[in-house]
Coordinates of C-alpha atoms in Angstrom, one line a residue:
M1 CA 100.2 181.1 162.3
N2 CA 102.2 183.0 159.6
R3 CA 103.6 181.4 156.5
P4 CA 107.3 181.2 157.6
V5 CA 106.3 179.3 160.8
L6 CA 104.1 177.0 158.8
F7 CA 106.8 176.1 156.3
A8 CA 109.3 175.6 159.1
A9 CA 106.8 173.2 160.8
L10 CA 106.2 171.2 157.6
A11 CA 110.0 171.0 156.9
A12 CA 110.5 169.6 160.4
V13 CA 107.8 167.0 159.9
F14 CA 109.4 165.8 156.6
V15 CA 112.9 165.7 158.1
F16 CA 111.6 163.7 161.1
A17 CA 109.8 161.3 158.7
A18 CA 113.0 160.8 156.6
F19 CA 115.0 159.9 159.6
S20 CA 112.3 157.6 161.0
V21 CA 112.0 155.5 157.8
Q22 CA 112.3 151.8 158.6
A23 CA 115.5 150.2 157.5
G24 CA 115.6 148.1 154.4
D25 CA 115.7 144.3 154.2
V26 CA 118.6 142.3 155.4
Y27 CA 119.3 139.2 153.3
T28 CA 120.7 136.0 154.8
A29 CA 122.4 133.1 153.0
R30 CA 123.3 129.8 154.7
V31 CA 126.5 128.2 153.5
Q32 CA 127.4 124.8 155.0
G33 CA 129.9 122.2 153.8
V34 CA 132.9 122.3 151.4
I35 CA 133.5 125.6 149.5
S36 CA 133.0 124.5 145.9
P37 CA 132.1 126.1 142.5
A38 CA 128.4 125.5 143.5
T39 CA 128.9 127.3 146.8
A40 CA 130.7 130.2 145.1
G41 CA 127.9 130.5 142.5
F42 CA 125.3 130.6 145.3
I43 CA 127.2 133.4 147.2
S44 CA 127.7 135.4 144.0
E45 CA 124.0 135.1 143.2
S46 CA 123.0 136.1 146.7
I47 CA 125.2 139.2 146.5
A48 CA 123.8 140.1 143.1
K49 CA 120.2 139.7 144.4
S50 CA 121.0 141.8 147.5
E51 CA 122.4 144.6 145.3
E52 CA 119.4 144.4 142.9
K53 CA 116.9 144.7 145.7
G54 CA 118.8 147.5 147.5
A55 CA 119.2 145.5 150.7
E56 CA 120.9 147.0 153.8
G57 CA 123.2 144.1 153.9
L58 CA 123.8 140.4 153.3
V59 CA 124.6 138.0 156.2
I60 CA 126.4 134.8 155.2
L61 CA 125.9 132.2 157.9
L62 CA 129.1 130.1 157.4
D63 CA 130.0 126.7 158.6
T64 CA 132.8 125.0 156.5
P65 CA 135.8 122.8 156.8
G66 CA 137.4 124.6 153.8
G67 CA 137.4 123.8 150.2
L68 CA 138.9 124.6 146.8
D69 CA 141.3 127.6 146.5
T70 CA 139.8 128.7 143.2
S71 CA 136.2 128.8 144.6
M72 CA 137.4 130.6 147.7
R73 CA 139.1 133.3 145.7
D74 CA 135.9 133.7 143.6
V75 CA 133.9 134.2 146.8
V76 CA 136.4 136.7 148.2
K77 CA 136.4 138.7 145.0
D78 CA 132.6 138.9 145.0
I79 CA 132.6 140.0 148.7
M80 CA 135.2 142.7 148.3
T81 CA 133.6 144.2 145.2
S82 CA 130.1 144.1 146.5
K83 CA 128.1 147.3 146.7
V84 CA 126.1 145.9 149.6
P85 CA 127.8 145.4 153.0
V86 CA 128.6 141.7 153.5
I87 CA 128.6 140.3 157.0
V88 CA 130.1 136.8 157.4
Y89 CA 128.9 135.1 160.6
I90 CA 130.3 131.8 161.8
Y91 CA 127.1 130.3 163.1
P92 CA 125.6 128.3 164.8
P93 CA 127.6 127.4 168.0
G94 CA 129.9 124.5 167.1
A95 CA 130.4 125.7 163.6
R96 CA 133.8 126.6 162.1
A97 CA 135.5 128.6 159.4
A98 CA 138.6 126.5 158.6
S99 CA 141.0 126.8 155.7
A100 CA 139.1 128.6 152.8
G101 CA 136.4 129.6 155.3
C102 CA 139.0 131.6 157.3
V103 CA 139.9 133.7 154.3
I104 CA 136.3 134.3 153.5
L105 CA 135.7 135.5 157.0
L106 CA 138.6 137.9 156.9
S107 CA 137.3 139.4 153.6
A108 CA 133.9 140.4 155.0
N109 CA 132.9 144.0 155.8
I110 CA 131.8 142.7 159.2
A111 CA 133.3 139.5 160.6
A112 CA 131.3 137.9 163.3
M113 CA 131.3 134.6 165.3
A114 CA 128.9 132.8 167.6
P115 CA 130.2 131.6 171.0
G116 CA 131.7 128.1 170.7
T117 CA 132.9 128.5 167.1
N118 CA 136.5 128.6 165.8
V119 CA 138.5 129.9 162.8
G120 CA 141.9 129.3 161.2
A121 CA 144.0 126.5 159.8
A122 CA 144.2 128.1 156.4
H123 CA 147.4 126.4 155.3
P124 CA 147.1 125.3 151.6
V125 CA 146.9 121.6 151.1
S126 CA 149.8 120.0 149.2
I127 CA 148.9 118.2 146.0
G128 CA 151.2 115.6 144.6
K129 CA 154.3 113.7 145.8
A130 CA 157.0 115.0 148.1
G131 CA 159.7 115.4 145.5
T132 CA 162.1 118.3 145.3
E133 CA 160.2 120.1 142.6
D134 CA 157.0 119.7 144.5
K135 CA 158.5 121.1 147.6
V136 CA 159.7 124.2 145.7
M137 CA 156.2 124.6 144.2
M138 CA 154.6 124.2 147.6
Q139 CA 156.8 127.0 148.9
K140 CA 155.6 129.2 146.1
I141 CA 152.0 128.3 146.8
L142 CA 152.5 129.0 150.5
K143 CA 154.1 132.4 149.9
D144 CA 151.4 133.4 147.5
A145 CA 148.7 132.4 150.0
E146 CA 150.4 134.3 152.8
A147 CA 150.6 137.5 150.7
Y148 CA 147.0 137.1 149.6
V149 CA 145.6 136.7 153.1
R150 CA 147.8 139.6 154.4
S151 CA 146.5 141.9 151.7
I152 CA 142.9 141.0 152.6
A153 CA 143.5 141.5 156.4
R154 CA 145.2 144.9 155.7
K155 CA 142.3 146.0 153.5
R156 CA 139.7 145.2 156.2
G157 CA 141.8 146.5 159.1
R158 CA 142.2 143.2 160.7
N159 CA 145.2 141.4 162.4
E160 CA 147.6 140.9 159.5
E161 CA 150.1 138.9 161.5
W162 CA 147.6 136.4 162.8
A163 CA 146.2 136.0 159.3
A164 CA 149.7 135.1 158.1
K165 CA 150.1 132.5 160.9
A166 CA 146.8 130.9 159.9
V167 CA 148.4 130.2 156.5
T168 CA 152.0 129.4 157.5
E169 CA 151.4 127.7 160.8
S170 CA 147.8 126.5 160.5
A171 CA 146.9 128.7 163.6
S172 CA 143.4 128.3 164.8
I173 CA 141.5 130.2 167.5
Q174 CA 138.1 130.3 169.2
A175 CA 135.7 133.2 169.1
S176 CA 136.7 135.1 172.2
E177 CA 140.4 135.0 171.3
A178 CA 139.6 136.1 167.7
L179 CA 137.8 139.1 169.1
K180 CA 140.7 139.9 171.4
L181 CA 143.2 139.7 168.5
N182 CA 141.2 141.9 166.2
V183 CA 140.5 139.0 163.8
I184 CA 136.7 139.6 164.0
D185 CA 134.5 142.6 164.9
V186 CA 131.8 141.1 167.2
I187 CA 130.6 137.9 169.0
S188 CA 126.9 137.4 168.9
G189 CA 124.6 134.5 170.0
S190 CA 122.0 134.9 167.2
V191 CA 121.4 136.8 164.0
D192 CA 119.0 139.3 165.7
E193 CA 121.6 140.0 168.4
L194 CA 124.2 140.5 165.6
L195 CA 122.1 143.0 163.7
K196 CA 121.6 145.0 166.9
A197 CA 125.3 144.9 167.7
I198 CA 126.5 146.2 164.3
D199 CA 123.7 148.8 163.7
G200 CA 125.2 152.2 163.0
K201 CA 128.7 150.9 162.1
A202 CA 130.3 152.5 159.1
V203 CA 131.8 150.0 156.5
E204 CA 133.5 150.6 153.2
T205 CA 131.9 148.9 150.1
R206 CA 133.0 149.1 146.5
S207 CA 131.0 152.2 145.8
S208 CA 131.1 154.2 149.1
V209 CA 131.3 154.2 152.9
V210 CA 128.0 153.0 154.2
T211 CA 126.5 153.3 157.7
L212 CA 124.5 150.2 158.6
K213 CA 120.9 150.9 159.3
L214 CA 119.7 147.5 160.7
K215 CA 117.4 148.5 163.5
G216 CA 114.0 147.1 162.7
A217 CA 115.2 145.5 159.5
K218 CA 113.2 142.7 158.0
R219 CA 115.1 139.5 157.4
V220 CA 114.8 137.7 154.1
D221 CA 116.3 134.2 153.8
L222 CA 117.8 133.2 150.5
E223 CA 117.6 129.5 149.7
M224 CA 120.1 127.7 147.5
S225 CA 118.4 126.9 144.2
F226 CA 118.0 123.3 143.0
K227 CA 120.7 123.9 140.4
Y228 CA 123.3 124.8 143.1
R229 CA 122.1 122.0 145.4
L230 CA 122.5 119.5 142.6
L231 CA 126.0 120.8 141.7
A232 CA 127.0 120.8 145.3
F233 CA 125.8 117.2 145.7
I234 CA 127.6 115.7 142.7
S235 CA 130.8 117.7 143.6
D236 CA 131.1 115.4 146.6
P237 CA 134.0 113.1 145.8
N238 CA 132.1 110.0 147.1
V239 CA 129.1 110.9 144.9
A240 CA 131.3 111.6 141.8
Y241 CA 133.1 108.3 142.4
I242 CA 129.9 106.3 142.6
L243 CA 128.5 108.1 139.5
M244 CA 131.6 107.2 137.6
M245 CA 131.3 103.5 138.5
I246 CA 127.6 103.5 137.6
G247 CA 128.4 105.1 134.3
I248 CA 131.1 102.5 133.4
Y249 CA 128.9 99.5 134.3
G250 CA 125.8 101.1 132.5
I251 CA 127.8 101.6 129.3
L252 CA 129.3 98.1 129.5
F253 CA 125.9 96.5 130.0
E254 CA 124.6 98.4 126.9
I255 CA 127.6 97.2 124.9
F256 CA 127.1 93.5 125.8
N257 CA 123.2 93.8 125.5
P258 CA 122.6 96.1 122.5
G259 CA 119.1 97.6 122.4
A260 CA 118.6 97.6 126.2
V261 CA 118.8 101.5 125.9
F262 CA 118.1 102.4 129.6
P263 CA 121.5 101.2 131.0
G264 CA 123.3 103.0 128.2
V265 CA 121.4 106.3 128.7
M266 CA 121.7 106.3 132.5
G267 CA 125.4 105.3 132.2
G268 CA 126.1 108.2 129.8
I269 CA 124.3 110.7 132.1
A270 CA 126.2 109.4 135.2
I271 CA 129.6 109.6 133.3
L272 CA 128.9 113.3 132.3
L273 CA 127.9 114.2 135.9
A274 CA 131.1 112.5 137.2
L275 CA 133.2 114.4 134.7
Y276 CA 131.7 117.7 135.9
A277 CA 132.8 116.9 139.4
F278 CA 136.2 115.7 138.3
Q279 CA 136.8 119.1 136.7
V280 CA 137.1 120.7 140.1
I281 CA 138.6 117.8 142.1
P282 CA 142.3 116.9 141.5
I283 CA 142.2 113.5 139.9
S284 CA 145.1 111.0 139.6
F285 CA 145.2 109.4 136.2
A286 CA 147.0 106.4 137.7
G287 CA 143.9 105.8 139.8
V288 CA 141.6 106.1 136.8
F289 CA 143.7 103.6 134.8
L290 CA 143.8 101.1 137.7
I291 CA 140.0 101.2 137.9
L292 CA 139.6 100.7 134.2
L293 CA 142.1 97.9 134.4
G294 CA 140.0 96.3 137.0
I295 CA 137.0 96.5 134.8
I296 CA 139.0 94.9 131.9
F297 CA 140.0 92.0 134.3
F298 CA 136.3 91.5 135.1
I299 CA 135.4 91.3 131.4
L300 CA 138.2 88.8 130.7
E301 CA 136.9 86.7 133.6
L302 CA 133.6 86.4 131.8
K303 CA 135.4 85.4 128.6
I304 CA 138.2 83.3 130.0
I305 CA 137.5 80.8 132.8
S306 CA 140.4 81.5 135.2
H307 CA 138.8 80.0 138.3
G308 CA 138.3 83.5 139.7
I309 CA 141.9 84.7 139.5
L310 CA 141.1 87.5 137.0
G311 CA 138.1 88.5 139.1
V312 CA 140.1 88.8 142.3
A313 CA 142.7 90.8 140.4
G314 CA 140.0 93.1 139.2
V315 CA 138.7 93.7 142.7
I316 CA 142.2 94.5 144.0
S317 CA 142.9 96.9 141.0
I318 CA 139.6 98.7 141.6
V319 CA 140.3 99.1 145.4
I320 CA 143.8 100.4 144.8
G321 CA 142.7 102.7 142.0
S322 CA 139.9 104.1 144.1
I323 CA 142.3 104.9 146.9
M324 CA 144.6 106.7 144.5
L325 CA 141.8 108.4 142.5
I326 CA 141.7 111.7 144.4
D327 CA 145.1 113.3 144.3
L328 CA 145.0 114.7 147.8
P329 CA 146.0 113.4 151.3
S330 CA 143.7 110.6 152.4
G331 CA 141.1 111.6 155.0
G332 CA 140.9 115.2 153.8
I333 CA 137.7 117.0 153.0
L334 CA 138.0 116.0 149.3
S335 CA 138.8 112.3 149.8
I336 CA 136.8 109.1 149.0
S337 CA 135.6 107.3 152.2
W338 CA 136.5 103.7 152.8
K339 CA 132.8 102.9 153.0
S340 CA 132.2 104.0 149.4
I341 CA 135.3 102.1 148.2
L342 CA 134.3 98.9 149.9
A343 CA 130.6 99.2 148.8
V344 CA 131.7 99.6 145.1
A345 CA 134.2 96.7 145.4
L346 CA 131.6 94.5 146.9
L347 CA 128.9 95.3 144.4
S348 CA 131.3 95.0 141.5
T349 CA 132.3 91.5 142.8
L350 CA 128.7 90.4 143.2
F351 CA 127.8 91.8 139.8
V352 CA 130.7 90.2 137.9
F353 CA 130.7 86.8 139.6
G354 CA 126.9 86.7 139.4
A355 CA 127.1 87.4 135.7
L356 CA 129.9 84.8 135.4
S357 CA 127.8 82.2 137.2
Y358 CA 124.9 82.9 134.8
A359 CA 127.2 82.7 131.8
I360 CA 128.6 79.3 132.9
K361 CA 125.1 77.9 133.5
A362 CA 124.1 79.1 130.1
Q363 CA 127.1 77.4 128.5
L364 CA 126.4 74.1 130.3
A365 CA 122.6 74.1 129.7
K366 CA 121.2 71.9 127.0
V367 CA 120.6 73.6 123.7
K368 CA 116.9 74.2 123.1
T369 CA 116.8 75.6 119.6
G370 CA 117.9 74.3 116.2
K371 CA 118.8 70.6 115.4
E372 CA 120.7 70.2 118.6
G373 CA 117.7 71.3 120.6
L374 CA 115.6 68.3 119.3
S375 CA 118.0 65.6 120.5
G376 CA 116.6 63.8 123.5
E377 CA 113.1 65.3 123.0
E378 CA 110.1 63.0 123.6
G379 CA 107.3 62.5 121.1
T380 CA 104.6 60.1 119.9
A381 CA 104.6 57.8 116.9
K382 CA 101.8 58.8 114.6
T383 CA 102.4 55.7 112.3
D384 CA 104.1 52.4 112.6
I385 CA 107.8 53.0 112.2
F386 CA 110.3 50.6 110.8
E387 CA 113.0 52.3 108.8
T388 CA 110.5 55.1 107.9
G389 CA 107.3 56.6 109.5
R390 CA 106.0 59.8 111.1
V391 CA 106.1 61.1 114.6
F392 CA 104.4 64.0 116.5
L393 CA 106.8 66.3 118.3
R394 CA 106.5 69.8 119.7
G395 CA 103.1 70.2 118.0
E396 CA 104.5 69.2 114.6
L397 CA 104.6 66.1 112.4
W398 CA 108.1 64.9 111.4
N399 CA 109.4 62.2 109.1
A400 CA 111.2 59.7 111.2
T401 CA 113.4 56.6 110.8
S402 CA 114.2 53.8 113.3
E403 CA 116.4 50.8 113.5
E404 CA 113.7 49.0 115.5
P405 CA 110.0 48.5 114.9
I406 CA 107.8 51.1 116.7
K407 CA 104.0 50.8 116.9
T408 CA 101.6 53.7 116.4
G409 CA 101.0 55.6 119.6
A410 CA 104.2 54.5 121.2
K411 CA 106.4 57.1 123.0
I412 CA 109.6 57.9 121.2
I413 CA 112.9 59.7 121.9
V414 CA 114.8 61.6 119.3
V415 CA 118.3 60.3 118.8
E416 CA 119.5 62.4 115.9
V417 CA 118.4 64.9 113.4
K418 CA 119.5 64.5 109.8
N419 CA 118.2 66.4 106.7
L420 CA 114.9 67.3 108.6
T421 CA 114.3 63.6 109.4
L422 CA 114.4 62.4 112.9
K423 CA 116.2 59.2 113.9
V424 CA 114.2 57.9 116.8
R425 CA 114.1 55.0 119.3
R426 CA 111.3 53.6 121.4
K427 CA 111.2 55.2 124.9
G428 CA 112.5 52.7 127.4
G429 CA 113.9 50.6 124.6

């Protein structure tokens, strides 16, 4: 074999080897629940890790009822500026991509759904009262959201008109209809099936047009770190509400019992965690003030015996304040459940009236220290007593006086304490 033929054969081997190289890893990140700052942080971290490792793509397994507009926009920006192809897959069957989730799906390089899933209802939620100014503001928000989702759909080559309807009319459709209307690219029953279906597709990333090489790709699951799991947990309005109440009672307990330390420390931590959650949840100050007013009523009940009137007023104030606390429509994804409100009201009532009962008993109980604590105590005469003598009481010898003669060894009862001298009488006398 001559040299030209040998070189040609070696070149052919290298070319074949280059084209038969196994595809890189495909990363998957599961996102369930409300789209919050913690969710946005996890997706941003997953995209960054996929870029760093040179992954063939990132599959986001999405199931969400929606979430915060700011967090959704952060996610969309990260997806649309990613160097790695991002596939958003509504999975498993029965999942949904509602509201903010719908926009995230539209922003993906590849949008996919599992059978039995749905997408849509991206109308922005109204915040505040239905006044004229608020209606004008809501129109501005609606127009902005419509323009935003249209631009995303146009950029990704998806159905712009349906995307606008999802915002303006809360349109919602199932997987088969979404594929028919060019809202998504593919319907797949599993992640493996999805990767086979989109293998070889060309998608546009921030840096270039990329042809997906997913055949034989190894899947790497990305787990949400403890940090983001914790932030997602405390961002739940119910958890934030309970943390706030724990914090208030912990600090109050520390104020009325200086030196207890633990309640004050835990109360401070709980308040700080609640404040983090309230940074991203729209809070009504009227609700906060009503809750604080209820706490004040409880404190006054402990100081002023009102036969429970102030305590009942405190419970009512806390319940109404809790209902008003989240400045969003009741029953939404960011509302406080009735179970949480009733649980807090019940525990507050038990705590306050239990403390009240303890305080009343303490006030009515006989004093056991000082001069007043000796009155009525029993002792033994150590000497004969008539006008003066000595008695043994509480392990100590005391000077004593009596208006009646008392023999040594007789049982006595303290009548009065005056100048460290006990006035006593014979027991049974």
